[in-house]
PDB file of C-alpha atoms in Angstrom:
ATOM      1  CA  MET A  79       5.474  11.516  -1.461  1.00  0.00           C
ATOM      2  CA  LYS A  80       3.780  13.022   0.786  1.00  0.00           C
ATOM      3  CA  ARG A  81       0.682  11.509   2.204  1.00  0.00           C
ATOM      4  CA  LYS A  82      -1.819  14.209   1.190  1.00  0.00           C
ATOM      5  CA  GLU A  83      -0.637  13.281  -2.636  1.00  0.00           C
ATOM      6  CA  GLN A  84      -0.162  10.220  -1.767  1.00  0.00           C
ATOM      7  CA  MET A  85      -3.870   9.906  -0.887  1.00  0.00           C
ATOM      8  CA  GLU A  86      -4.416  12.064  -3.718  1.00  0.00           C
ATOM      9  CA  GLN A  87      -3.594   9.455  -6.269  1.00  0.00           C
ATOM     10  CA  LEU A  88      -4.425   6.879  -4.902  1.00  0.00           C
ATOM     11  CA  SER A  89      -7.924   8.221  -4.234  1.00  0.00           C
ATOM     12  CA  ALA A  90      -8.114   8.753  -8.406  1.00  0.00           C
ATOM     13  CA  MET A  91      -7.862   5.578  -8.991  1.00  0.00           C
ATOM     14  CA  THR A  92     -10.414   2.593  -9.855  1.00  0.00           C
ATOM     15  CA  VAL A  93     -11.784   0.074  -7.749  1.00  0.00           C
ATOM     16  CA  ASP A  94      -9.231  -2.459 -10.247  1.00  0.00           C
ATOM     17  CA  GLU A  95      -6.229  -0.087 -10.768  1.00  0.00           C
ATOM     18  CA  LEU A  96      -6.675  -0.703  -6.429  1.00  0.00           C
ATOM     19  CA  LYS A  97      -6.644  -3.865  -6.317  1.00  0.00           C
ATOM     20  CA  ASP A  98      -3.975  -4.019  -8.502  1.00  0.00           C
ATOM     21  CA  GLN A  99      -1.283  -1.435  -6.184  1.00  0.00           C
ATOM     22  CA  ALA A 100      -2.715  -3.761  -3.134  1.00  0.00           C
ATOM     23  CA  ASP A 101      -1.299  -6.868  -4.673  1.00  0.00           C
ATOM     24  CA  ALA A 102       1.566  -4.677  -6.058  1.00  0.00           C
ATOM     25  CA  LEU A 103       1.829  -3.586  -1.793  1.00  0.00           C
ATOM     26  CA  LYS A 104       1.651  -7.244  -0.768  1.00  0.00           C
ATOM     27  CA  GLU A 105       4.402  -8.217  -2.869  1.00  0.00           C
ATOM     28  CA  SER A 106       6.465  -5.601  -1.763  1.00  0.00           C
ATOM     29  CA  LEU A 107       5.904  -6.250   1.464  1.00  0.00           C
ATOM     30  CA  PHE A 108       6.953  -9.425   1.537  1.00  0.00           C
ATOM     31  CA  ARG A 109      10.137  -8.796   0.055  1.00  0.00           C
ATOM     32  CA  LEU A 110      11.396  -6.594   2.232  1.00  0.00           C
ATOM     33  CA  LYS A 111      10.477  -8.723   5.570  1.00  0.00           C
ATOM     34  CA  PHE A 112      12.829 -11.122   3.652  1.00  0.00           C
ATOM     35  CA  ARG A 113      15.729  -8.388   3.199  1.00  0.00           C
ATOM     36  CA  LYS A 114      14.985  -7.715   6.837  1.00  0.00           C
ATOM     37  CA  THR A 115      15.422 -11.305   7.979  1.00  0.00           C
ATOM     38  CA  LEU A 116      18.335 -11.656   5.570  1.00  0.00           C
ATOM     39  CA  GLY A 117      20.292  -8.010   7.066  1.00  0.00           C
ATOM     40  CA  VAL A 118      20.599  -6.643   4.303  1.00  0.00           C
ATOM     41  CA  GLY A 119      19.908  -3.128   4.088  1.00  0.00           C
ATOM     42  CA  GLU A 120      17.521  -0.849   6.444  1.00  0.00           C
ATOM     43  CA  THR A 121      13.871  -2.019   5.249  1.00  0.00           C
ATOM     44  CA  ILE A 122      12.090  -1.593   8.621  1.00  0.00           C
ATOM     45  CA  ASN A 123      11.770   2.659   7.306  1.00  0.00           C
ATOM     46  CA  ASP A 124      10.789   1.018   3.935  1.00  0.00           C
ATOM     47  CA  ILE A 125       8.166  -2.124   5.922  1.00  0.00           C
ATOM     48  CA  ARG A 126       6.554   0.848   8.045  1.00  0.00           C
ATOM     49  CA  ARG A 127       5.775   3.030   5.452  1.00  0.00           C
ATOM     50  CA  GLU A 128       4.539   0.001   2.257  1.00  0.00           C
ATOM     51  CA  LYS A 129       2.582  -1.047   5.272  1.00  0.00           C
ATOM     52  CA  LYS A 130       0.542   2.462   5.264  1.00  0.00           C
ATOM     53  CA  THR A 131      -0.114   2.769   2.223  1.00  0.00           C
ATOM     54  CA  LEU A 132      -1.368  -0.429   1.480  1.00  0.00           C
ATOM     55  CA  ALA A 133      -3.419   0.590   5.268  1.00  0.00           C
ATOM     56  CA  ARG A 134      -4.560   3.053   2.601  1.00  0.00           C
ATOM     57  CA  VAL A 135      -5.494   1.465  -0.468  1.00  0.00           C
ATOM     58  CA  PHE A 136      -7.653  -1.039   1.382  1.00  0.00           C
ATOM     59  CA  THR A 137      -9.485   2.134   2.946  1.00  0.00           C
ATOM     60  CA  LEU A 138      -9.845   3.746   0.202  1.00  0.00           C
ATOM     61  CA  LEU A 139     -11.435   0.315  -1.405  1.00  0.00           C
ATOM     62  CA  LYS A 140     -14.203  -0.351   1.771  1.00  0.00           C
ATOM     63  CA  LYS A 141     -15.245   3.396   1.186  1.00  0.00           C
ATOM     64  CA  GLU A 142     -15.401   2.527  -2.106  1.00  0.00           C
ATOM     65  CA  ASP A 143     -17.261  -0.683  -1.301  1.00  0.00           C
ATOM     66  CA  ALA A 144     -19.280   0.832   1.196  1.00  0.00           C
ATOM     67  CA  GLU A 145     -20.780   3.753  -1.689  1.00  0.00           C
ATOM     68  CA  ALA A 146     -21.366   1.156  -3.485  1.00  0.00           C
ATOM     69  CA  LYS A 147     -23.828  -0.890  -2.081  1.00  0.00           C
TER      70      LYS A 147
END
């Protein structure tokens, strides 16, 4: 998914959906790191992608929090 499309999709989510998405990304990142440790598959690009997506979600959550104040 392209970055712009992903940001549009994430921006359309509610705060609760973003929190759920962040939890799912954390879980996915943990699993990818575990697979990398085991040497299963090429996961370094997947890890980078998940980290960047998680950062985008956190950025949107902080933005929503700032707007609420």
